[in-house]
């Protein structure tokens, strides 16, 4: 039995018997975290890092607004750090419940969170040196590799499409979100005795035709939907146009004698780029290429991708053979710092893929320092660049940018190829919502404020759904 037609009105400091509280990704793109309060349980959906500028990242050190020990369950939609990256801190501060996610996501967070912890440790060491020189004290890392090791035993693995009854009025199921390997839209049924409510968390919705993985699985009914809106105000180029633009960028750069830099996240985007480059060479669109992957995490993630052929789409099943994404391209993975530095001795015809995707930290900064000032080179952005990030400043036509404390001129050609995004665009997000036969209340999240408001208005006008764009820390009764 489902109650229909009710409008979910916000009440200041409301303490409903069942409520949802938007602790992250509210009118911004990162830091996904939602708290469900039930009569006898507290449930988190995602617990992600805030990414972007230094001031934004400092929010990751703010105290949790809840007691981590009082959280009973955590559902994780996928492995990207803006959804998973604060889980080690959650465990460090007392969380002892179960973490429920898909099998592939469970594999990916094992390497993703360990890599993040090493970055946290290195950042803390660097900040401590600066603090001590100024007469201050040492800075503790946000979390350590030891904290991550305590996370992994708490993880339970779920298969797509299987409804699990946890008892006490809670059932759940994951649908393939088509975003990265293992990404899921979470369906939760809360309540019993014919009074249950169904809430769906979209997670990050992929676009149709994403390389390697299947298209998103559509949900058809819910009382409430928590909907991402990353690209809710724009459209992507189609797959053919994306491939053609990538090929043009590489040919143009090589003709000028420069290098191609591709900032890319280690999980999802790197594998997609490799897949398309291999396809372009295989089809004769591009000559034989050598691609440098300067990211140990990307190598580990690629191996995990190759270990899950059951999640491939039909094209990938045909084209990925022999346990490799690149049978037509020469892929060189970089492990040591010395190997990474050696790449910068290459002055032409190198394709360098490195993290982070928004140029905030990671090895891409070193390659930008050596190539961004060279007009014969190119930087190809293949993913979203959040406000306040180095990547966003470059995309927004900065004349120069600061990298590791040195001002570097931006003379390389900058390409933004939106069709590479693993997120659905406005039309694809609307198409995902159009499958609902019910009339859910939709909470629009995970988008910059203007984007989320635009998308919410469009959903309301087109489908007549009640929509809300939650403010940070806003709570709604369910």
CSV table of C-alpha atoms in Angstrom, one decimal:
chain,number,residue,atom,x,y,z
A,1,UNK,CA,0.0,0.0,0.0
A,2,UNK,CA,1.5,3.3,-1.0
A,3,UNK,CA,0.3,6.7,0.0
A,4,UNK,CA,0.3,9.0,-3.1
A,5,UNK,CA,0.0,12.6,-3.7
A,6,UNK,CA,1.5,13.9,-0.5
A,7,UNK,CA,3.7,17.0,-0.7
A,8,UNK,CA,6.9,16.7,1.4
A,9,UNK,CA,7.2,20.1,3.1
A,10,UNK,CA,10.3,21.2,5.0
A,11,UNK,CA,10.0,22.0,8.6
A,12,UNK,CA,12.7,23.7,10.5
A,13,UNK,CA,14.4,21.3,12.9
A,14,UNK,CA,11.7,18.7,12.2
A,15,UNK,CA,12.2,15.4,14.0
A,16,UNK,CA,10.0,13.1,12.0
A,17,UNK,CA,9.6,9.4,12.8
A,18,UNK,CA,11.1,8.8,9.5
A,19,UNK,CA,13.2,11.5,7.9
A,20,UNK,CA,16.0,12.2,5.4
A,21,UNK,CA,18.7,14.7,6.1
A,22,UNK,CA,21.0,16.0,3.3
A,23,UNK,CA,24.5,16.2,4.8
A,24,UNK,CA,26.4,16.5,1.5
A,25,UNK,CA,26.0,17.1,-2.2
A,26,UNK,CA,23.3,19.6,-1.4
A,27,UNK,CA,23.6,22.4,-4.0
A,28,UNK,CA,27.1,21.2,-4.8
A,29,UNK,CA,28.6,18.3,-6.7
A,30,UNK,CA,30.8,16.5,-4.1
A,31,UNK,CA,30.6,15.1,-0.6
A,32,UNK,CA,27.6,12.8,-1.2
A,33,UNK,CA,26.0,11.9,2.2
A,34,UNK,CA,22.4,11.3,3.2
A,35,UNK,CA,21.1,10.3,6.7
A,36,UNK,CA,17.9,8.3,7.0
A,37,UNK,CA,16.4,8.4,10.5
A,38,UNK,CA,14.0,5.6,11.3
A,39,UNK,CA,12.2,4.6,14.6
A,40,UNK,CA,15.0,2.2,15.5
A,41,UNK,CA,17.8,2.6,13.0
A,42,UNK,CA,20.0,5.3,11.5
A,43,UNK,CA,21.1,4.7,7.9
A,44,UNK,CA,23.7,6.5,5.8
A,45,UNK,CA,23.7,6.5,2.0
A,46,UNK,CA,27.2,7.3,0.9
A,47,UNK,CA,29.9,9.1,2.9
A,48,UNK,CA,32.0,11.1,0.5
A,49,UNK,CA,34.8,13.5,0.5
A,50,UNK,CA,34.2,17.1,-0.3
A,51,UNK,CA,36.5,17.9,-3.3
A,52,UNK,CA,37.5,21.2,-4.9
A,53,UNK,CA,39.5,24.1,-3.4
A,54,UNK,CA,41.6,23.9,-0.3
A,55,UNK,CA,38.8,25.7,1.7
A,56,UNK,CA,36.3,23.2,0.4
A,57,UNK,CA,38.5,20.2,1.3
A,58,UNK,CA,39.0,21.6,4.9
A,59,UNK,CA,35.3,20.8,5.5
A,60,UNK,CA,36.3,17.1,5.5
A,61,UNK,CA,37.9,17.8,8.9
A,62,UNK,CA,34.7,19.3,10.5
A,63,UNK,CA,33.0,17.1,13.1
A,64,UNK,CA,30.3,14.8,11.9
A,65,UNK,CA,26.9,16.2,12.8
A,66,UNK,CA,25.9,12.7,14.0
A,67,UNK,CA,27.4,10.1,16.3
A,68,UNK,CA,29.2,7.6,14.0
A,69,UNK,CA,28.7,4.9,16.6
A,70,UNK,CA,24.9,5.5,16.2
A,71,UNK,CA,24.8,4.7,12.5
A,72,UNK,CA,23.6,1.1,12.0
A,73,UNK,CA,24.0,0.7,8.2
A,74,UNK,CA,25.8,2.4,5.4
A,75,UNK,CA,24.8,1.9,1.7
A,76,UNK,CA,27.4,2.9,-0.8
A,77,UNK,CA,26.3,3.6,-4.4
A,78,UNK,CA,29.8,3.5,-6.0
A,79,UNK,CA,33.5,3.8,-5.4
A,80,UNK,CA,34.3,7.4,-6.4
A,81,UNK,CA,35.8,9.3,-3.5
A,82,UNK,CA,33.1,12.0,-3.5
A,83,UNK,CA,30.8,9.1,-2.4
A,84,UNK,CA,33.1,6.8,-0.4
A,85,UNK,CA,36.1,8.9,0.7
A,86,UNK,CA,35.1,9.7,4.3
A,87,UNK,CA,34.2,6.1,5.2
A,88,UNK,CA,37.6,5.4,6.9
A,89,UNK,CA,37.1,8.5,9.1
A,90,UNK,CA,33.6,7.3,9.9
A,91,UNK,CA,35.0,3.9,11.1
A,92,UNK,CA,37.9,5.7,12.8
A,93,UNK,CA,35.4,7.6,14.9
A,94,UNK,CA,33.2,4.7,15.9
A,95,UNK,CA,31.1,3.3,13.1
A,96,UNK,CA,30.8,-0.5,13.5
A,97,UNK,CA,27.8,-1.3,11.3
A,98,UNK,CA,27.7,-3.0,7.9
A,99,UNK,CA,28.7,-1.4,4.7
A,100,UNK,CA,26.5,-2.7,1.8
A,101,UNK,CA,27.5,-2.2,-1.8
A,102,UNK,CA,27.9,-4.1,-5.0
A,103,UNK,CA,30.6,-6.7,-5.5
A,104,UNK,CA,32.6,-4.7,-8.0
A,105,UNK,CA,32.4,-1.6,-5.8
A,106,UNK,CA,33.7,-3.6,-2.9
A,107,UNK,CA,36.7,-4.6,-5.0
A,108,UNK,CA,37.3,-1.0,-6.1
A,109,UNK,CA,37.1,0.7,-2.7
A,110,UNK,CA,39.8,-1.7,-1.4
A,111,UNK,CA,42.4,0.0,-3.7
A,112,UNK,CA,40.7,3.4,-3.9
A,113,UNK,CA,40.6,4.1,-0.1
A,114,UNK,CA,44.1,2.8,0.5
A,115,UNK,CA,45.3,5.2,-2.2
A,116,UNK,CA,43.3,8.0,-0.6
A,117,UNK,CA,44.8,7.2,2.8
A,118,UNK,CA,48.3,7.5,1.4
A,119,UNK,CA,47.5,10.9,0.0
A,120,UNK,CA,46.0,12.0,3.4
A,121,UNK,CA,49.2,10.8,5.1
A,122,UNK,CA,51.4,12.7,2.7
A,123,UNK,CA,49.3,15.8,2.9
A,124,UNK,CA,49.5,15.7,6.7
A,125,UNK,CA,53.2,15.3,6.6
A,126,UNK,CA,53.6,18.3,4.3
A,127,UNK,CA,51.2,20.5,6.4
A,128,UNK,CA,53.0,19.4,9.6
A,129,UNK,CA,56.3,20.6,8.2
A,130,UNK,CA,54.8,24.0,7.3
A,131,UNK,CA,53.1,24.3,10.7
A,132,UNK,CA,56.2,23.4,12.7
A,133,UNK,CA,58.3,25.9,10.7
A,134,UNK,CA,55.7,28.5,11.9
A,135,UNK,CA,55.9,27.4,15.5
A,136,UNK,CA,52.7,25.3,15.4
A,137,UNK,CA,52.1,21.7,16.0
A,138,UNK,CA,51.8,18.6,13.9
A,139,UNK,CA,48.8,18.0,11.7
A,140,UNK,CA,47.2,14.5,11.9
A,141,UNK,CA,46.0,12.9,8.7
A,142,UNK,CA,42.3,12.7,8.0
A,143,UNK,CA,42.7,9.0,8.2
A,144,UNK,CA,45.5,6.4,7.6
A,145,UNK,CA,46.0,3.1,5.8
A,146,UNK,CA,45.4,1.4,9.1
A,147,UNK,CA,42.0,3.0,9.3
A,148,UNK,CA,41.2,1.7,5.8
A,149,UNK,CA,42.1,-1.8,6.8
A,150,UNK,CA,39.4,-1.6,9.5
A,151,UNK,CA,36.8,-0.7,6.9
A,152,UNK,CA,37.2,-3.7,4.6
A,153,UNK,CA,35.9,-6.4,7.0
A,154,UNK,CA,32.7,-4.4,7.4
A,155,UNK,CA,31.8,-4.6,3.7
A,156,UNK,CA,28.9,-6.9,2.5
A,157,UNK,CA,28.5,-7.6,-1.2
A,158,UNK,CA,25.2,-7.4,-3.1
A,159,UNK,CA,24.2,-8.5,-6.6
A,160,UNK,CA,22.3,-6.3,-9.0
A,161,UNK,CA,18.5,-6.8,-9.0
A,162,UNK,CA,18.2,-9.0,-6.0
A,163,UNK,CA,15.8,-7.8,-3.3
A,164,UNK,CA,17.2,-8.4,0.2
A,165,UNK,CA,14.9,-8.4,3.3
A,166,UNK,CA,17.0,-7.3,6.3
A,167,UNK,CA,14.0,-7.7,8.6
A,168,UNK,CA,12.5,-5.0,10.9
A,169,UNK,CA,10.9,-3.3,7.9
A,170,UNK,CA,14.0,-2.8,5.7
A,171,UNK,CA,14.5,-4.2,2.2
A,172,UNK,CA,17.0,-3.1,-0.4
A,173,UNK,CA,18.1,-3.7,-3.9
A,174,UNK,CA,20.7,-2.3,-6.3
A,175,UNK,CA,20.1,-1.5,-9.9
A,176,UNK,CA,22.9,-1.0,-12.4
A,177,UNK,CA,23.5,2.8,-12.7
A,178,UNK,CA,25.7,2.5,-15.7
A,179,UNK,CA,28.2,5.1,-14.4
A,180,UNK,CA,31.3,3.1,-13.6
A,181,UNK,CA,32.0,-0.5,-12.9
A,182,UNK,CA,29.8,-1.5,-9.9
A,183,UNK,CA,27.8,1.7,-9.7
A,184,UNK,CA,24.3,1.3,-8.4
A,185,UNK,CA,21.0,3.0,-7.9
A,186,UNK,CA,19.8,2.0,-4.4
A,187,UNK,CA,16.1,1.1,-3.8
A,188,UNK,CA,15.0,1.0,-0.2
A,189,UNK,CA,11.7,-0.2,1.2
A,190,UNK,CA,11.1,1.2,4.7
A,191,UNK,CA,8.2,0.1,6.9
A,192,UNK,CA,6.0,-3.0,7.1
A,193,UNK,CA,2.4,-4.1,7.4
A,194,UNK,CA,1.3,-2.5,4.1
A,195,UNK,CA,2.7,0.9,5.2
A,196,UNK,CA,6.1,0.8,3.6
A,197,UNK,CA,7.6,3.7,1.6
A,198,UNK,CA,10.0,3.2,-1.2
A,199,UNK,CA,12.9,5.6,-1.7
A,200,UNK,CA,15.4,5.4,-4.6
A,201,UNK,CA,18.8,7.0,-4.5
A,202,UNK,CA,19.9,7.4,-8.1
A,203,UNK,CA,23.6,7.5,-7.3
A,204,UNK,CA,25.4,8.8,-10.3
A,205,UNK,CA,23.5,8.0,-13.5
A,206,UNK,CA,25.6,7.0,-16.5
A,207,UNK,CA,24.8,7.9,-20.1
A,208,UNK,CA,23.8,5.4,-22.7
A,209,UNK,CA,26.7,4.0,-24.6
A,210,UNK,CA,29.3,4.4,-21.9
A,211,UNK,CA,32.3,2.3,-22.8
A,212,UNK,CA,32.7,-1.2,-21.3
A,213,UNK,CA,29.7,-1.2,-18.9
A,214,UNK,CA,25.9,-1.6,-19.5
A,215,UNK,CA,23.5,1.2,-19.8
A,216,UNK,CA,21.6,2.3,-16.7
A,217,UNK,CA,18.7,0.0,-15.5
A,218,UNK,CA,15.5,2.0,-15.1
A,219,UNK,CA,13.4,2.1,-12.0
A,220,UNK,CA,9.6,2.4,-12.5
A,221,UNK,CA,8.1,3.3,-9.1
A,222,UNK,CA,9.0,5.0,-5.8
A,223,UNK,CA,7.5,7.4,-3.3
A,224,UNK,CA,10.7,9.4,-3.1
A,225,UNK,CA,13.7,9.8,-5.4
A,226,UNK,CA,17.0,11.4,-4.5
A,227,UNK,CA,18.3,12.4,-7.9
A,228,UNK,CA,21.7,13.5,-9.1
A,229,UNK,CA,21.9,16.5,-11.4
A,230,UNK,CA,25.6,17.0,-12.2
A,231,UNK,CA,24.8,17.7,-15.9
A,232,UNK,CA,21.2,18.7,-15.4
A,233,UNK,CA,21.6,21.9,-17.4
A,234,UNK,CA,23.6,20.8,-20.4
A,235,UNK,CA,23.9,18.2,-23.2
A,236,UNK,CA,26.8,16.0,-24.2
A,237,UNK,CA,28.2,15.3,-27.6
A,238,UNK,CA,27.3,11.9,-29.0
A,239,UNK,CA,29.8,9.0,-29.0
A,240,UNK,CA,30.9,9.5,-32.6
A,241,UNK,CA,31.5,13.2,-32.2
A,242,UNK,CA,33.4,12.5,-29.0
A,243,UNK,CA,35.7,9.9,-30.8
A,244,UNK,CA,36.2,12.3,-33.7
A,245,UNK,CA,37.2,15.2,-31.4
A,246,UNK,CA,39.6,13.0,-29.4
A,247,UNK,CA,41.3,11.9,-32.6
A,248,UNK,CA,41.4,15.4,-33.9
A,249,UNK,CA,43.0,16.7,-30.7
A,250,UNK,CA,45.7,14.0,-30.9
A,251,UNK,CA,46.5,14.4,-34.6
A,252,UNK,CA,46.7,18.2,-34.2
A,253,UNK,CA,49.0,18.1,-31.2
A,254,UNK,CA,51.3,15.5,-32.7
A,255,UNK,CA,51.5,17.5,-35.9
A,256,UNK,CA,52.8,20.4,-33.9
A,257,UNK,CA,55.3,18.2,-32.1
A,258,UNK,CA,53.7,18.4,-28.6
A,259,UNK,CA,52.4,16.1,-25.9
A,260,UNK,CA,48.8,15.3,-25.0
A,261,UNK,CA,47.9,15.4,-21.3
A,262,UNK,CA,44.6,13.9,-20.1
A,263,UNK,CA,43.7,14.5,-16.5
A,264,UNK,CA,41.5,11.5,-15.5
A,265,UNK,CA,40.2,9.8,-12.4
A,266,UNK,CA,41.8,6.4,-12.0
A,267,UNK,CA,38.5,4.6,-11.8
A,268,UNK,CA,36.1,4.8,-14.7
A,269,UNK,CA,37.4,7.6,-16.8
A,270,UNK,CA,40.9,6.1,-17.4
A,271,UNK,CA,39.5,2.8,-18.5
A,272,UNK,CA,37.0,4.5,-20.8
A,273,UNK,CA,39.8,6.6,-22.5
A,274,UNK,CA,42.0,3.5,-23.0
A,275,UNK,CA,39.1,1.6,-24.5
A,276,UNK,CA,38.3,4.4,-27.0
A,277,UNK,CA,41.9,5.0,-27.9
A,278,UNK,CA,42.4,1.3,-28.6
A,279,UNK,CA,39.2,1.3,-30.7
A,280,UNK,CA,40.4,4.3,-32.8
A,281,UNK,CA,43.8,2.7,-33.5
A,282,UNK,CA,42.2,-0.7,-34.2
A,283,UNK,CA,39.9,1.0,-36.8
A,284,UNK,CA,42.8,2.9,-38.4
A,285,UNK,CA,41.6,6.3,-37.3
A,286,UNK,CA,44.8,6.9,-35.4
A,287,UNK,CA,48.3,5.5,-35.8
A,288,UNK,CA,49.8,3.1,-33.3
A,289,UNK,CA,50.0,5.0,-30.0
A,290,UNK,CA,52.0,4.7,-26.8
A,291,UNK,CA,49.9,5.7,-23.8
A,292,UNK,CA,51.6,6.5,-20.4
A,293,UNK,CA,49.3,5.8,-17.4
A,294,UNK,CA,51.0,7.6,-14.6
A,295,UNK,CA,48.9,6.3,-11.8
A,296,UNK,CA,49.5,3.1,-9.8
A,297,UNK,CA,45.9,3.3,-8.7
A,298,UNK,CA,44.7,3.3,-12.3
A,299,UNK,CA,46.7,0.2,-13.0
A,300,UNK,CA,45.0,-1.6,-10.1
A,301,UNK,CA,41.6,-0.3,-11.0
A,302,UNK,CA,42.1,-1.5,-14.6
A,303,UNK,CA,42.9,-5.0,-13.4
A,304,UNK,CA,39.7,-5.0,-11.4
A,305,UNK,CA,37.8,-3.9,-14.5
A,306,UNK,CA,39.3,-6.8,-16.3
A,307,UNK,CA,38.3,-9.2,-13.5
A,308,UNK,CA,34.6,-8.5,-14.0
A,309,UNK,CA,33.6,-9.4,-17.6
A,310,UNK,CA,30.2,-10.4,-16.3
A,311,UNK,CA,29.4,-6.6,-16.1
A,312,UNK,CA,30.5,-5.7,-19.6
A,313,UNK,CA,28.2,-4.6,-22.3
A,314,UNK,CA,28.0,-6.7,-25.5
A,315,UNK,CA,30.6,-4.6,-27.4
A,316,UNK,CA,33.1,-4.8,-24.6
A,317,UNK,CA,32.7,-8.6,-24.4
A,318,UNK,CA,33.7,-8.7,-28.1
A,319,UNK,CA,36.5,-6.2,-28.0
A,320,UNK,CA,38.2,-6.9,-24.7
A,321,UNK,CA,40.2,-10.1,-25.2
A,322,UNK,CA,43.2,-11.7,-23.6
A,323,UNK,CA,42.8,-9.8,-20.3
A,324,UNK,CA,43.7,-6.4,-21.7
A,325,UNK,CA,41.9,-3.2,-22.8
A,326,UNK,CA,44.7,-2.3,-25.2
A,327,UNK,CA,45.6,-4.9,-27.8
A,328,UNK,CA,46.1,-2.2,-30.5
A,329,UNK,CA,47.9,0.4,-28.3
A,330,UNK,CA,51.0,0.2,-26.2
A,331,UNK,CA,50.1,0.9,-22.6
A,332,UNK,CA,52.9,1.8,-20.2
A,333,UNK,CA,52.0,1.9,-16.5
A,334,UNK,CA,54.2,4.0,-14.3
A,335,UNK,CA,55.0,2.8,-10.8
A,336,UNK,CA,57.8,4.7,-9.2
A,337,UNK,CA,58.4,8.4,-8.8
A,338,UNK,CA,61.5,8.0,-10.9
A,339,UNK,CA,59.5,6.5,-13.8
A,340,UNK,CA,57.0,9.3,-13.5
A,341,UNK,CA,59.7,11.9,-13.7
A,342,UNK,CA,61.2,10.2,-16.7
A,343,UNK,CA,58.0,10.8,-18.7
A,344,UNK,CA,58.7,14.5,-18.6
A,345,UNK,CA,61.8,14.0,-20.6
A,346,UNK,CA,59.6,13.1,-23.6
A,347,UNK,CA,59.0,16.3,-25.5
A,348,UNK,CA,56.6,15.1,-28.3
A,349,UNK,CA,54.0,12.6,-29.3
A,350,UNK,CA,53.4,11.3,-25.8
A,351,UNK,CA,49.9,10.7,-24.4
A,352,UNK,CA,50.0,11.0,-20.6
A,353,UNK,CA,47.0,10.1,-18.5
A,354,UNK,CA,47.3,10.9,-14.8
A,355,UNK,CA,45.2,11.8,-11.8
A,356,UNK,CA,43.5,13.6,-10.4
A,357,UNK,CA,40.8,14.3,-12.9
A,358,UNK,CA,40.3,17.9,-11.6
A,359,UNK,CA,44.1,18.5,-11.3
A,360,UNK,CA,43.8,18.8,-7.6
A,361,UNK,CA,46.8,16.7,-6.3
A,362,UNK,CA,48.2,13.6,-7.9
A,363,UNK,CA,50.9,13.3,-10.6
A,364,UNK,CA,49.1,15.4,-13.2
A,365,UNK,CA,50.3,18.5,-11.6
A,366,UNK,CA,53.9,17.7,-12.4
A,367,UNK,CA,53.1,17.0,-16.1
A,368,UNK,CA,51.1,20.2,-16.3
A,369,UNK,CA,54.2,22.1,-14.9
A,370,UNK,CA,56.3,20.7,-17.7
A,371,UNK,CA,53.8,21.0,-20.6
A,372,UNK,CA,51.1,23.6,-19.9
A,373,UNK,CA,53.3,26.5,-20.9
A,374,UNK,CA,54.2,24.9,-24.3
A,375,UNK,CA,51.9,26.1,-27.1
A,376,UNK,CA,52.5,22.9,-29.1
A,377,UNK,CA,51.0,20.7,-26.3
A,378,UNK,CA,47.3,20.0,-25.5
A,379,UNK,CA,45.4,19.3,-22.3
A,380,UNK,CA,42.2,17.3,-22.9
A,381,UNK,CA,39.6,17.4,-20.1
A,382,UNK,CA,37.3,14.4,-20.2
A,383,UNK,CA,35.3,15.0,-17.0
A,384,UNK,CA,33.5,17.5,-14.9
A,385,UNK,CA,35.7,20.3,-13.3
A,386,UNK,CA,34.2,21.5,-10.1
A,387,UNK,CA,34.3,25.2,-9.1
A,388,UNK,CA,37.5,26.2,-7.3
A,389,UNK,CA,39.7,23.4,-8.8
A,390,UNK,CA,42.8,23.9,-10.9
A,391,UNK,CA,41.1,22.1,-13.7
A,392,UNK,CA,38.2,24.5,-13.7
A,393,UNK,CA,40.6,27.5,-13.7
A,394,UNK,CA,42.3,26.1,-16.8
A,395,UNK,CA,39.0,25.4,-18.5
A,396,UNK,CA,37.8,28.9,-17.7
A,397,UNK,CA,40.7,30.4,-19.7
A,398,UNK,CA,43.1,31.4,-17.0
A,399,UNK,CA,46.2,33.1,-18.4
A,400,UNK,CA,48.3,31.4,-15.8
A,401,UNK,CA,47.9,29.1,-12.8
A,402,UNK,CA,49.8,28.3,-9.7
A,403,UNK,CA,51.2,24.7,-9.6
A,404,UNK,CA,53.2,23.6,-6.5
A,405,UNK,CA,53.8,27.3,-5.7
A,406,UNK,CA,55.1,28.3,-9.2
A,407,UNK,CA,53.1,30.4,-11.6
A,408,UNK,CA,52.8,28.6,-14.9
A,409,UNK,CA,51.5,30.2,-18.1
A,410,UNK,CA,48.6,28.5,-19.9
A,411,UNK,CA,49.7,28.3,-23.5
A,412,UNK,CA,48.8,24.7,-24.4
A,413,UNK,CA,45.6,24.2,-26.3
A,414,UNK,CA,42.7,23.2,-24.0
A,415,UNK,CA,40.1,20.8,-25.2
A,416,UNK,CA,36.9,19.9,-23.2
A,417,UNK,CA,35.3,16.8,-24.5
A,418,UNK,CA,32.0,16.5,-22.6
A,419,UNK,CA,31.0,13.3,-24.3
A,420,UNK,CA,33.5,11.4,-22.2
A,421,UNK,CA,31.6,12.1,-19.1
A,422,UNK,CA,30.4,9.0,-17.3
A,423,UNK,CA,27.3,11.1,-16.2
A,424,UNK,CA,24.1,11.3,-18.1
A,425,UNK,CA,23.3,14.7,-19.5
A,426,UNK,CA,20.1,16.6,-19.1
A,427,UNK,CA,18.2,14.5,-21.6
A,428,UNK,CA,19.4,11.2,-20.2
A,429,UNK,CA,18.6,12.2,-16.6
A,430,UNK,CA,15.1,13.2,-17.7
A,431,UNK,CA,14.7,9.9,-19.6
A,432,UNK,CA,15.7,8.0,-16.4
A,433,UNK,CA,13.0,9.8,-14.5
A,434,UNK,CA,10.4,9.4,-17.3
A,435,UNK,CA,10.3,5.6,-16.6
A,436,UNK,CA,8.5,6.2,-13.3
A,437,UNK,CA,4.9,5.2,-13.5
A,438,UNK,CA,4.3,6.6,-10.1
A,439,UNK,CA,4.6,10.3,-9.2
A,440,UNK,CA,7.5,10.5,-6.7
A,441,UNK,CA,8.6,13.4,-4.8
A,442,UNK,CA,12.1,14.2,-6.2
A,443,UNK,CA,15.0,15.6,-4.2
A,444,UNK,CA,17.5,17.1,-6.6
A,445,UNK,CA,21.1,16.8,-5.4
A,446,UNK,CA,24.7,16.4,-6.5
A,447,UNK,CA,24.7,19.4,-8.8
A,448,UNK,CA,26.0,23.0,-8.6
A,449,UNK,CA,23.2,25.2,-7.2
A,450,UNK,CA,22.1,26.8,-10.4
A,451,UNK,CA,22.2,23.5,-12.2
A,452,UNK,CA,20.1,21.7,-9.6
A,453,UNK,CA,17.5,24.5,-9.5
A,454,UNK,CA,17.3,24.4,-13.3
A,455,UNK,CA,16.9,20.7,-13.4
A,456,UNK,CA,14.3,20.7,-10.6
A,457,UNK,CA,12.2,23.2,-12.4
A,458,UNK,CA,12.4,21.2,-15.6
A,459,UNK,CA,11.3,18.0,-13.9
A,460,UNK,CA,8.4,19.8,-12.3
A,461,UNK,CA,7.3,21.3,-15.6
A,462,UNK,CA,7.7,18.2,-17.7
A,463,UNK,CA,6.4,15.5,-15.4
A,464,UNK,CA,4.5,17.3,-12.7
A,465,UNK,CA,6.6,15.7,-9.9
A,466,UNK,CA,7.0,17.6,-6.6
A,467,UNK,CA,10.6,18.6,-6.5
A,468,UNK,CA,12.9,20.0,-3.8
A,469,UNK,CA,16.5,21.3,-4.0
A,470,UNK,CA,17.7,20.7,-0.4
A,471,UNK,CA,19.9,23.2,1.3
A,472,UNK,CA,22.9,21.8,3.1
A,473,UNK,CA,21.8,20.0,6.3
A,474,UNK,CA,18.1,20.4,5.5
A,475,UNK,CA,15.8,17.7,6.8
A,476,UNK,CA,12.5,16.4,5.4
A,477,UNK,CA,10.0,14.0,6.9
A,478,UNK,CA,9.2,10.9,4.9
